[in-house]
Coordinates of C-alpha atoms and ligand atoms in Angstrom, one line a residue:
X1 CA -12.1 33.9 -43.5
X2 CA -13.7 37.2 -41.8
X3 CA -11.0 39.4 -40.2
X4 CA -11.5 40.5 -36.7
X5 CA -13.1 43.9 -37.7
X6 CA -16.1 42.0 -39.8
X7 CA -17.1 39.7 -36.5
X8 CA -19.2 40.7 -33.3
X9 CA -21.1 43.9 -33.0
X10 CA -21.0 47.4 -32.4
X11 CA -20.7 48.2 -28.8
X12 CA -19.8 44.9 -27.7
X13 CA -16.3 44.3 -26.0
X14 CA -14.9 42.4 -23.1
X15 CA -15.1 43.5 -19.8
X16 CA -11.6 43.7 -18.3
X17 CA -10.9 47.1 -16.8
X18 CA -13.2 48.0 -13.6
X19 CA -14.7 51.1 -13.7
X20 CA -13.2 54.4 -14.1
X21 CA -13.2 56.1 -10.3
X22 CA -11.4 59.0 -11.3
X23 CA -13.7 62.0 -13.0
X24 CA -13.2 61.6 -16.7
X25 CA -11.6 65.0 -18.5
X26 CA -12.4 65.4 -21.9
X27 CA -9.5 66.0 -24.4
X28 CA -9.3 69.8 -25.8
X29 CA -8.3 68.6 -29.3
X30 CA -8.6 65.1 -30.3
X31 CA -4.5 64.5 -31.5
X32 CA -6.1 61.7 -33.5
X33 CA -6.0 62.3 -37.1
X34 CA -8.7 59.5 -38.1
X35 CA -11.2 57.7 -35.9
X36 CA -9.9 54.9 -33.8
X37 CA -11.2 51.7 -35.1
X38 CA -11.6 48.8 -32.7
X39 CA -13.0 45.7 -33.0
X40 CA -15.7 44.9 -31.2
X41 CA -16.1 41.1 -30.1
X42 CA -17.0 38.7 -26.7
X43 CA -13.8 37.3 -25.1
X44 CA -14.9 34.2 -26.8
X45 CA -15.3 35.3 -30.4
X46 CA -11.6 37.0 -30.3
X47 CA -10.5 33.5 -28.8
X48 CA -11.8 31.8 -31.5
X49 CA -11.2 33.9 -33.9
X50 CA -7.7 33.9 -33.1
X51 CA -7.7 29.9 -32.5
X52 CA -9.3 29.7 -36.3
X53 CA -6.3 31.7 -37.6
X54 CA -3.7 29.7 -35.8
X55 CA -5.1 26.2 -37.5
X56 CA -4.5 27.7 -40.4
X57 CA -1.0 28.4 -40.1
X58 CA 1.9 26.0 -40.6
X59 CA 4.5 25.6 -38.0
X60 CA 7.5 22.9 -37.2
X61 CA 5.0 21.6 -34.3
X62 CA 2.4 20.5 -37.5
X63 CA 4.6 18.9 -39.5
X64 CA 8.0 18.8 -41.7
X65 CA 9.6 21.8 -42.5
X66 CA 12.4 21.4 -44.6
X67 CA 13.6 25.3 -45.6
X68 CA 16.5 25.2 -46.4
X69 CA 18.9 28.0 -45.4
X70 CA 16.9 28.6 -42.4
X71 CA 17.0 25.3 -40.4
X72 CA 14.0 25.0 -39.1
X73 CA 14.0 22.6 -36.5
X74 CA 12.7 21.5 -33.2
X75 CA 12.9 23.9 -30.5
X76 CA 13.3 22.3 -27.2
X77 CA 10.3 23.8 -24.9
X78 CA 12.5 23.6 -21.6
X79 CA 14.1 27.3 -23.9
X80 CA 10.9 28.6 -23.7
X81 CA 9.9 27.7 -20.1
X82 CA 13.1 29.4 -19.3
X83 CA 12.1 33.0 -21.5
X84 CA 9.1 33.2 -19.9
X85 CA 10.4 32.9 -16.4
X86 CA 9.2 36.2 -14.4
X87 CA 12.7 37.5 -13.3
X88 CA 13.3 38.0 -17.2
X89 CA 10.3 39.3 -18.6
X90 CA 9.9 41.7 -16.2
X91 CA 13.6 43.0 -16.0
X92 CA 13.5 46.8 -18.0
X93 CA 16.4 47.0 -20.1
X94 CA 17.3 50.4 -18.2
X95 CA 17.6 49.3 -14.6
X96 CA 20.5 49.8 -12.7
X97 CA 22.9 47.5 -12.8
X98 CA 23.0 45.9 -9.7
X99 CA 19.4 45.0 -9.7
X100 CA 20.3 43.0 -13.3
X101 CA 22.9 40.7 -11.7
X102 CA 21.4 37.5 -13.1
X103 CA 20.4 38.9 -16.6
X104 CA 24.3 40.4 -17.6
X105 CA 25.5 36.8 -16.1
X106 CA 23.2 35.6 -19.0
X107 CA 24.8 37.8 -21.6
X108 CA 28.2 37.9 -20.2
X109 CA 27.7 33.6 -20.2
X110 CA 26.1 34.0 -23.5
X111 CA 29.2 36.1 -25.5
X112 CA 31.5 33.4 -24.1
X113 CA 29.9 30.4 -25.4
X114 CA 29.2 32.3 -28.5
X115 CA 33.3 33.5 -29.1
X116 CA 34.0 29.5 -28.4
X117 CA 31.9 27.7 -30.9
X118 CA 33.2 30.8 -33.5
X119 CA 36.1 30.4 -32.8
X120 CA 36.2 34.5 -31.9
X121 CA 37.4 36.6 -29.4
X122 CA 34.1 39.1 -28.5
X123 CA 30.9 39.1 -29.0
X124 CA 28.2 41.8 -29.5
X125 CA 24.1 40.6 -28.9
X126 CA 22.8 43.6 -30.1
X127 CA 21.9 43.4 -33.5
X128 CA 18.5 42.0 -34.0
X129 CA 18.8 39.8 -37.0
X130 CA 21.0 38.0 -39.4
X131 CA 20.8 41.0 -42.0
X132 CA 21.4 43.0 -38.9
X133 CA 24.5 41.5 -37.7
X134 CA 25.5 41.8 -41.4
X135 CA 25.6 45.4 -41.8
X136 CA 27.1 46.0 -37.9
X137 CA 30.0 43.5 -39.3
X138 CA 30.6 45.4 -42.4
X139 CA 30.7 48.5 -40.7
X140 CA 33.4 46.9 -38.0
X141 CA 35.3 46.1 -41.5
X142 CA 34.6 49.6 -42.4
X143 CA 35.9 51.3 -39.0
X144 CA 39.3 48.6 -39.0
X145 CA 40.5 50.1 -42.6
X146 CA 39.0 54.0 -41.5
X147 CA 41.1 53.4 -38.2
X148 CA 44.3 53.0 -40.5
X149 CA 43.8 55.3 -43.0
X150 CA 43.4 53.0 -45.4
X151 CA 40.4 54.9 -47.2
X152 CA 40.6 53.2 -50.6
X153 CA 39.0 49.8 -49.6
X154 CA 35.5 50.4 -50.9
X155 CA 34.7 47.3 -52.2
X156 CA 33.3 43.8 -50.9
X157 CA 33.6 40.5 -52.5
X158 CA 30.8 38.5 -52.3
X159 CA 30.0 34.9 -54.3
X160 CA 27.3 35.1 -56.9
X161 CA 25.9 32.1 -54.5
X162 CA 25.1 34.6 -51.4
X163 CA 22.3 34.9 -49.7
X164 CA 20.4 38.3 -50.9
X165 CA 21.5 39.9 -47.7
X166 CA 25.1 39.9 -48.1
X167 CA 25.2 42.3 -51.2
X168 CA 22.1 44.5 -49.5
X169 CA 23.8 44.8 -46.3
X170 CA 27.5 45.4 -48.6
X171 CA 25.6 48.4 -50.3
X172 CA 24.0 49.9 -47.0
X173 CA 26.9 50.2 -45.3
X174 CA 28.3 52.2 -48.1
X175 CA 30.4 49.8 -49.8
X176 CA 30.4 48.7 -53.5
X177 CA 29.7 45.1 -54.5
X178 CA 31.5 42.9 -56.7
X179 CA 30.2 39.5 -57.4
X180 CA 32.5 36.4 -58.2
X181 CA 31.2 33.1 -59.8
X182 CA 30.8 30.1 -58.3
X183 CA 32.8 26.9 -60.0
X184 CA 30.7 23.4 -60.7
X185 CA 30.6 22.6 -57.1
X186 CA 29.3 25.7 -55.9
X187 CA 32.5 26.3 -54.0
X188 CA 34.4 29.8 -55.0
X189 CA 36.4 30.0 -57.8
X190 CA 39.7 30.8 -57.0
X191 CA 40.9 32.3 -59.8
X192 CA 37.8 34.6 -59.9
X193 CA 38.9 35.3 -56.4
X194 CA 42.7 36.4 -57.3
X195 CA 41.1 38.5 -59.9
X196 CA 38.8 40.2 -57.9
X197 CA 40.7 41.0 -55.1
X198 CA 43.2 44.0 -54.9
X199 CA 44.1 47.6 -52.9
X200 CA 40.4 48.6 -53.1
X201 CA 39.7 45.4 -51.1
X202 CA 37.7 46.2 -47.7
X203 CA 36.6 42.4 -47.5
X204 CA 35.1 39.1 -48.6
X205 CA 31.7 37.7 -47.3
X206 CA 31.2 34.3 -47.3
X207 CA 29.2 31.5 -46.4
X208 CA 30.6 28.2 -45.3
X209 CA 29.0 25.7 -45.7
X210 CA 27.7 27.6 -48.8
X211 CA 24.2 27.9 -49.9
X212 CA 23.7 24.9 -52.2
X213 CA 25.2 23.0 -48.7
X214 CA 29.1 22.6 -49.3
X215 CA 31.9 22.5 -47.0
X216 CA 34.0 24.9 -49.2
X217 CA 37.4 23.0 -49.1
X218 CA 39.4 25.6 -50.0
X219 CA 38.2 27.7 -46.8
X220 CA 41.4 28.3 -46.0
X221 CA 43.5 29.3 -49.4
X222 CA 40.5 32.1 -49.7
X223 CA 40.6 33.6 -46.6
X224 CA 44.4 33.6 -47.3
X225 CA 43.8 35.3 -50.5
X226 CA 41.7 38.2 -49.1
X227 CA 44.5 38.8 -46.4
X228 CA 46.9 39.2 -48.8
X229 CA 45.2 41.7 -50.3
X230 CA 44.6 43.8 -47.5
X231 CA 41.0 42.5 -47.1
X232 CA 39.3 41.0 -43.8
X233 CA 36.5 38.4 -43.8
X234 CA 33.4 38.1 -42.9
X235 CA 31.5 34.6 -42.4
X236 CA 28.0 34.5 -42.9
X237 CA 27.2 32.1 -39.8
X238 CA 23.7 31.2 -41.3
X239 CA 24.8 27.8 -41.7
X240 CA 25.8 27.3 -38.4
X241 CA 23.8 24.3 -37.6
X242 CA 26.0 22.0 -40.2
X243 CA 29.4 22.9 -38.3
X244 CA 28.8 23.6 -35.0
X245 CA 31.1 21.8 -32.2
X246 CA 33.0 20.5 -35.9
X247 CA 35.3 23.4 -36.8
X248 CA 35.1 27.2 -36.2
X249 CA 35.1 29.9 -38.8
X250 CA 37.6 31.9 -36.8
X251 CA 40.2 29.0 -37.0
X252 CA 39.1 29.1 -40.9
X253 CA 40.4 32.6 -41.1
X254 CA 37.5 34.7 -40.5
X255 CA 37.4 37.9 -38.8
X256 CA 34.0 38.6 -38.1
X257 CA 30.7 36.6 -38.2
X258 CA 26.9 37.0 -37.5
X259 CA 25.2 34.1 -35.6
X260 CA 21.2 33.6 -35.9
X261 CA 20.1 32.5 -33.0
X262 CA 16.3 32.3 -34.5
X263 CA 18.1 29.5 -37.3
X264 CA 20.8 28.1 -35.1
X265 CA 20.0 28.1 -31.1
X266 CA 16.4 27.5 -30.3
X267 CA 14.4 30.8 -31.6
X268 CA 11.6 29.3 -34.0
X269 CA 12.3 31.0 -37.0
X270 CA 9.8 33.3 -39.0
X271 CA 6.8 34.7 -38.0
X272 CA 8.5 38.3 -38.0
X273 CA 10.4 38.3 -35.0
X274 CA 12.0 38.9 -32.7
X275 CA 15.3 37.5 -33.6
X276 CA 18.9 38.2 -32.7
X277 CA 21.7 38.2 -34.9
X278 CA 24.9 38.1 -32.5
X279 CA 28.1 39.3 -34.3
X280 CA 31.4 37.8 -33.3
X281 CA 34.9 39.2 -34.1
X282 CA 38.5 39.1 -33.5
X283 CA 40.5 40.8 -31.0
X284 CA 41.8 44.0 -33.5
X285 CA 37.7 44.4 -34.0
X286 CA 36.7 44.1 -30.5
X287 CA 37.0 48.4 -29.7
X288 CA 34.8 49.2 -32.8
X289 CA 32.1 46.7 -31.2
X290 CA 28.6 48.3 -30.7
X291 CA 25.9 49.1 -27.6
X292 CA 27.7 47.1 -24.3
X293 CA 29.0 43.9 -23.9
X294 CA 28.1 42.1 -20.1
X295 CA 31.9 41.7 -18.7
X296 CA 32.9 40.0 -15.2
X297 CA 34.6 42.4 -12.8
X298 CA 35.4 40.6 -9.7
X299 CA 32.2 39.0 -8.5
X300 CA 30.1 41.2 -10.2
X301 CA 28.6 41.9 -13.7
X302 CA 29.0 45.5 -15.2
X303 CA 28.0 46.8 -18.6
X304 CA 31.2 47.5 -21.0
X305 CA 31.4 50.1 -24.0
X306 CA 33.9 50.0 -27.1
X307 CA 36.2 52.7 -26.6
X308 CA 36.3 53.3 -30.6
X309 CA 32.4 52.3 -31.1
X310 CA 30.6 52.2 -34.6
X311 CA 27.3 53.2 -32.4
X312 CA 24.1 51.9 -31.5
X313 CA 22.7 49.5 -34.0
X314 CA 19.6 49.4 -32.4
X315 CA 18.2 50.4 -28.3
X316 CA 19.1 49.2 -25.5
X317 CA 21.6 45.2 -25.5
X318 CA 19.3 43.9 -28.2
X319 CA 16.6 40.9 -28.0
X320 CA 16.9 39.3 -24.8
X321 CA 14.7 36.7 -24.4
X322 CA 16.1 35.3 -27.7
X323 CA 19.6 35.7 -25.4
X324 CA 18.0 33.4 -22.7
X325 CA 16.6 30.9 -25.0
X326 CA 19.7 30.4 -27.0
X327 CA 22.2 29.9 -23.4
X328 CA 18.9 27.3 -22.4
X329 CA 19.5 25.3 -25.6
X330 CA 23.7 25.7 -25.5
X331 CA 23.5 24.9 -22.0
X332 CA 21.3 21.7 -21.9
X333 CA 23.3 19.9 -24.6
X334 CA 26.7 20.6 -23.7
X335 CA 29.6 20.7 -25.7
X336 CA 29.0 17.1 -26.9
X337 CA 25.5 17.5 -27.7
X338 CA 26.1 20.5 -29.7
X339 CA 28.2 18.1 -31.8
X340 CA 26.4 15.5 -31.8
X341 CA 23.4 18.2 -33.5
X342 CA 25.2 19.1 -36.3
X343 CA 26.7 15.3 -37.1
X344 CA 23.0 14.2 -37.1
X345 CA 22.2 17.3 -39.0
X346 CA 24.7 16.6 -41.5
X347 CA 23.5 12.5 -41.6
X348 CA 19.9 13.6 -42.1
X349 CA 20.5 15.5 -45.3
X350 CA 22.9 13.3 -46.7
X351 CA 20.4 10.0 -46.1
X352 CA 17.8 12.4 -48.1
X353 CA 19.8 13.1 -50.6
X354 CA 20.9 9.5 -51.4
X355 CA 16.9 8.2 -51.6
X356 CA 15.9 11.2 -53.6
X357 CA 18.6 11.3 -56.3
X358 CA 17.2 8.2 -57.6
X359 CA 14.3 10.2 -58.5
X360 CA 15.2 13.5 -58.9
X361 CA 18.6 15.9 -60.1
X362 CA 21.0 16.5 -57.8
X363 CA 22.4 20.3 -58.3
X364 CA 25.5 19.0 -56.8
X365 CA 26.1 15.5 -57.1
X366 CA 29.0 15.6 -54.0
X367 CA 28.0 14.6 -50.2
X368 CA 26.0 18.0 -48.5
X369 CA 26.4 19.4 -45.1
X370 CA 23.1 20.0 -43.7
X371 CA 21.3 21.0 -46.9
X372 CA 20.8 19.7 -50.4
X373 CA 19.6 21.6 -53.7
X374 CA 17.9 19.6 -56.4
X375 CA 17.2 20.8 -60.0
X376 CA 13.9 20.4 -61.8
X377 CA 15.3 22.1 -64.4
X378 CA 15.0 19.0 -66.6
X379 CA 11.6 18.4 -65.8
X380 CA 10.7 21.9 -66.7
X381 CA 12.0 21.1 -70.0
X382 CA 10.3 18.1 -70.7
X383 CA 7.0 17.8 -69.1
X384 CA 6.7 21.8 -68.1
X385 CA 7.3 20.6 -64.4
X386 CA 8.5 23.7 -62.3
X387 CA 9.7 23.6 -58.8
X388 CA 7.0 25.6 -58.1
X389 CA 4.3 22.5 -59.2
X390 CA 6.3 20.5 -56.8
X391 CA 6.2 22.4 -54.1
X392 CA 2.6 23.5 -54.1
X393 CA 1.6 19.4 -54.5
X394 CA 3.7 18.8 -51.2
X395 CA 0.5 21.1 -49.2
X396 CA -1.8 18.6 -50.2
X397 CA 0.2 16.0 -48.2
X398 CA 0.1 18.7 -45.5
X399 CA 4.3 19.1 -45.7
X400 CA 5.8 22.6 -45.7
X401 CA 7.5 23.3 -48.5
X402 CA 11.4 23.5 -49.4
X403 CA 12.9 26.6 -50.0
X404 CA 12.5 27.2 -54.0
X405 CA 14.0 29.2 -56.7
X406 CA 17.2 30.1 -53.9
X407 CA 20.2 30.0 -54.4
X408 CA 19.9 31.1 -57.7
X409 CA 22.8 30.3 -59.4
X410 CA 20.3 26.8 -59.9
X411 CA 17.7 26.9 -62.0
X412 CA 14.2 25.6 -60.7
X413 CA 16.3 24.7 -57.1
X414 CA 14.8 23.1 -54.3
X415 CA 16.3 23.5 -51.2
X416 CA 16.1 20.9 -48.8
X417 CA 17.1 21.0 -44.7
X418 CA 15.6 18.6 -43.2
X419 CA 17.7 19.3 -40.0
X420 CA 18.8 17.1 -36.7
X421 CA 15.5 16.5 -35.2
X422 CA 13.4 15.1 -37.8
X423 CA 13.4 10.9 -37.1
X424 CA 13.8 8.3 -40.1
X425 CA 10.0 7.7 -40.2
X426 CA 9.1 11.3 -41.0
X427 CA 12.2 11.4 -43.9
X428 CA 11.1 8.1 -44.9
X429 CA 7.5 9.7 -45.5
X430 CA 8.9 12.6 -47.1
X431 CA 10.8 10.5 -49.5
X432 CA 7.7 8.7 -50.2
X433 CA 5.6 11.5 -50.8
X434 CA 8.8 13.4 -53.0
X435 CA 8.4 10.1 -55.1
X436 CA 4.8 9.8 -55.5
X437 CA 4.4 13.5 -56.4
X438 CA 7.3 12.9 -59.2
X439 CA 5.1 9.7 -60.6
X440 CA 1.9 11.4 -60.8
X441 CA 4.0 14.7 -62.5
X442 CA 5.3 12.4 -65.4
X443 CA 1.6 10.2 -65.7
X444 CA -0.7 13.3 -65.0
X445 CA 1.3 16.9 -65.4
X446 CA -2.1 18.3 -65.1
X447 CA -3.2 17.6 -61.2
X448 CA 0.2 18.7 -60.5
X449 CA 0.3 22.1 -62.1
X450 CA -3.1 22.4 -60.5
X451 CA -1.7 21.4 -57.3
X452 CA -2.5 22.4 -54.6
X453 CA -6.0 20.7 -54.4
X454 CA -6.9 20.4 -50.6
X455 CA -5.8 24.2 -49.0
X456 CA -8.3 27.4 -48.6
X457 CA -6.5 28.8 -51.2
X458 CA -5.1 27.4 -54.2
X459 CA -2.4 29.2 -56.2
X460 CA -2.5 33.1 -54.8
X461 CA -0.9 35.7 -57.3
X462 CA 2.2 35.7 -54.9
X463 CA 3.9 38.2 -57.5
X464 CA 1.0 40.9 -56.8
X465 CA 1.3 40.0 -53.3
X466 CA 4.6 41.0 -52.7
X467 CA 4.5 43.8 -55.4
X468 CA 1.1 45.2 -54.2
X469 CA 0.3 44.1 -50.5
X470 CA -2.7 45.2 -49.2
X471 CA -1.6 45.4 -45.4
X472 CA -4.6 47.9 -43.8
X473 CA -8.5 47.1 -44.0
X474 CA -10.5 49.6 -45.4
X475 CA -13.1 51.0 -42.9
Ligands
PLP1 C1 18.7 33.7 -43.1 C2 20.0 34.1 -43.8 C3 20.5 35.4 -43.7 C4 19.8 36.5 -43.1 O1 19.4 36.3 -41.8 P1 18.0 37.0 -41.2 O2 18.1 36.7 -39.7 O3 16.9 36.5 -41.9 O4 18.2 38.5 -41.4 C5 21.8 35.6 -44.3 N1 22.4 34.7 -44.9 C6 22.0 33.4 -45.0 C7 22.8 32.4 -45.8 C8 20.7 33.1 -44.5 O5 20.2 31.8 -44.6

């Protein structure tokens, strides 16, 4: 496909400012360093150029979308009727208070419903992702032991199953990592635990339920164990979608958790942005919080700063629309439907799970929360099947693909989600199409590695992509 700059013709452009009626002052020194390259197209050859690239594009509204770890699921439109309403998109996040009555009632709302499905006593909405919210916990943990002197703690626990994230955002905010195994159920091994932990403890990050989708049963004997020791914990709320309205990490023993509301509450996920990580935390944490939190004085709404602050994480009280979309979606299904989510969540995976272990591995051969990782590690093996060839083979049935190769403490993993709006008729098709893409792999290996056959592109060097992206045309 042509990009933008290769359509239309010099000198052509759409017509949308009126006419200069002021005189026109040349510039003494042009500040630009290079020559300002603008595309020039008709309204209607940017429209469709524009409608072209969206049909190429796969999104939840096209079709399944089972990544796991990222729940990507059905986003209620009523969330983004209410983002788009006028009296929030044109707020400025620097107007006086007064004037933004409505919007801190959001966030004030917001940080409330937020500490109650944690299970936490404050909440911050600033940080602006789930990495985000990782590194402003970690440097609430870091403040709490700085606060008591307690300078030793350097070090952060963190299960070889983690997310990527959890050791990046241990190492940024100046702490060293130390990784713990994982025992046949994915679940942390306790003895690695006890071992690990000690006077140099600053904390433990965890996810619950874990990557590979398990309810870890000894939540509460680790969190213990990390107290103990002089540690705090930190829940990776990620997986928020298999628990919510069930249990709460803070009644788990967690101190401090990040919330994506782009996974979790109604912010379709990917795409680059903007997200909003929301950090929650106890009541000892609560002065080290960052930016303001919205807080009820009377009648009125007022902006409140941390006495002992760790700072600004990023301007201003973070991604707001993302805020309003996430109190639409909390809001409109009540405390009962926010259960009845994550039960249906939980059922969906499960009932996947069941029809698929007949045909393929199970990583994990116990009952899933809202995710499920299967193995094609055998089938690499045999009939040099990767999880790769599967995936790639599900585009020419025009499903999205799991999440692959993650978490990976399992070889050639597929990660399944399907989440808590997908009907039986669309898993039933997706079992169908899992089944017949495992047949044709055994009787024809070849069409599969060759898969996929019916996309613009085939197989793209996704290693050189990543490694070497080209990401500016070349006037
Ligand atoms: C997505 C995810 C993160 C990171 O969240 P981002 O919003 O992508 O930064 C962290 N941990 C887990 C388990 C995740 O799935």
């Amino acid at each position: 496909m042509e990009l933008i700059f290769e359509i239309g013709e010099e000198g052509r452009q759409l017509d949308i400012f009126p006419k200069c009626d002021v005189p026109e002052v040349k510039l003494n020194a042009n500040p630009r360093k290079q020559e300002l390259h603008l595309p020039h197209v008709s309204e209607q050859e940017l429209s469709r150029h524009y409608t072209k690239l969206a049909k190429r594009t796969h999104g939840v509204n096209d079709g399944f979308y089972p990544l796991g770890s990222c729940t990507m699921k059905y986003n209620p439109k009523i969330d983004e009727e209410m983002a788009a309403l006028p009296g929030f998109t044109g707020v400025h996040p620097l107007a006086p208070v007064e004037s933004v009555q409505g919007c801190l009632e959001v966030m004030d709302t917001l940080q409330k419903d937020l500490a109650e499905i944690a299970g936490m006593d404050a909440v911050t909405l600033q940080p602006a992702a789930g990495a985000h919210g990782e590194f402003t916990g970690l440097l609430l943990i870091k403040a709490y032991h700085e606060s008591r002197n307690d300078m030793k703690r350097n070090k952060i626990i963190v299960p070889d199953s983690a997310h990527g994230t959890n050791p990046a955002s241990a190492v940024m905010a100046g702490f060293e990592v130390i990784n713990i195994p994982s025992d046949d159920k994915g679940c942390v091994d306790l003895d690695g635990l006890r071992a690990a932990v000690g006077e140099d403890t600053a904390g433990l990050m965890l996810t619950n339920p874990n990557t590979v989708g398990v309810f870890d049963k000894n939540i509460l004997e680790i969190t213990k164990i990390v107290h103990e020791a002089g540690g705090l914990c930190y829940y990776d709320g990620a997986n928020l979608n298999a628990v919510m309205g069930q249990c709460r990490p803070g009644d788990m023993g967690f101190d401090v958790l990040h919330i994506n509301l782009h996974k979790t509450f109604a912010t379709p996920h990917g795409g680059g942005g903007p997200g909003s990580g929301p950090v929650g935390c106890k009541e000892f944490l609560k002065k080290f919080l960052p930016g303001f939190t919205a807080v009820k004085n009377g009648d009125c709404y007022d902006k409140s700063y941390a006495t002992d602050t760790i700072g600004d994480l990023r301007t201003m009280g973070g991604n707001f629309l993302v805020m309003v979309k996430a109190l639409t979606y909390i809001t409109t299904l009540g405390k009962e439907g926010i259960k009845e989510a994550s039960s249906n969540a939980v059922l969906n995976a499960n009932y996947m799970r069941v029809k698929l272990s007949k045909t393929y591995h199970m990583a994990y051969p116990v009952t899933c929360m809202h995710e499920f990782v299967m193995t094609l590690e055998e089938e690499h093996k045999q009939i040099n099947i990767a999880a790769m060839d599967i995936a790639k083979a599900m585009l020419d049935y025009g499903i999205h693909p799991p999440t692959m190769y993650f978490p990976l403490i399992v070889h050639e993993a597929l990660m399944i989600e399907p989440t808590e709006t997908e009907t039986k008729e669309e898993m039933d098709h997706v079992i169908s199409v899992l089944k017949e893409i495992h047949d044709k792999a055994v009787s024809d290996p070849d069409y599969i590695r060759n898969s996929p056959h019916t996309t613009v592109i085939s197989r793209p060097d996704e290693v050189k992509a990543a490694r070497t992206p080209v990401v500016a045309y070349e006037f």
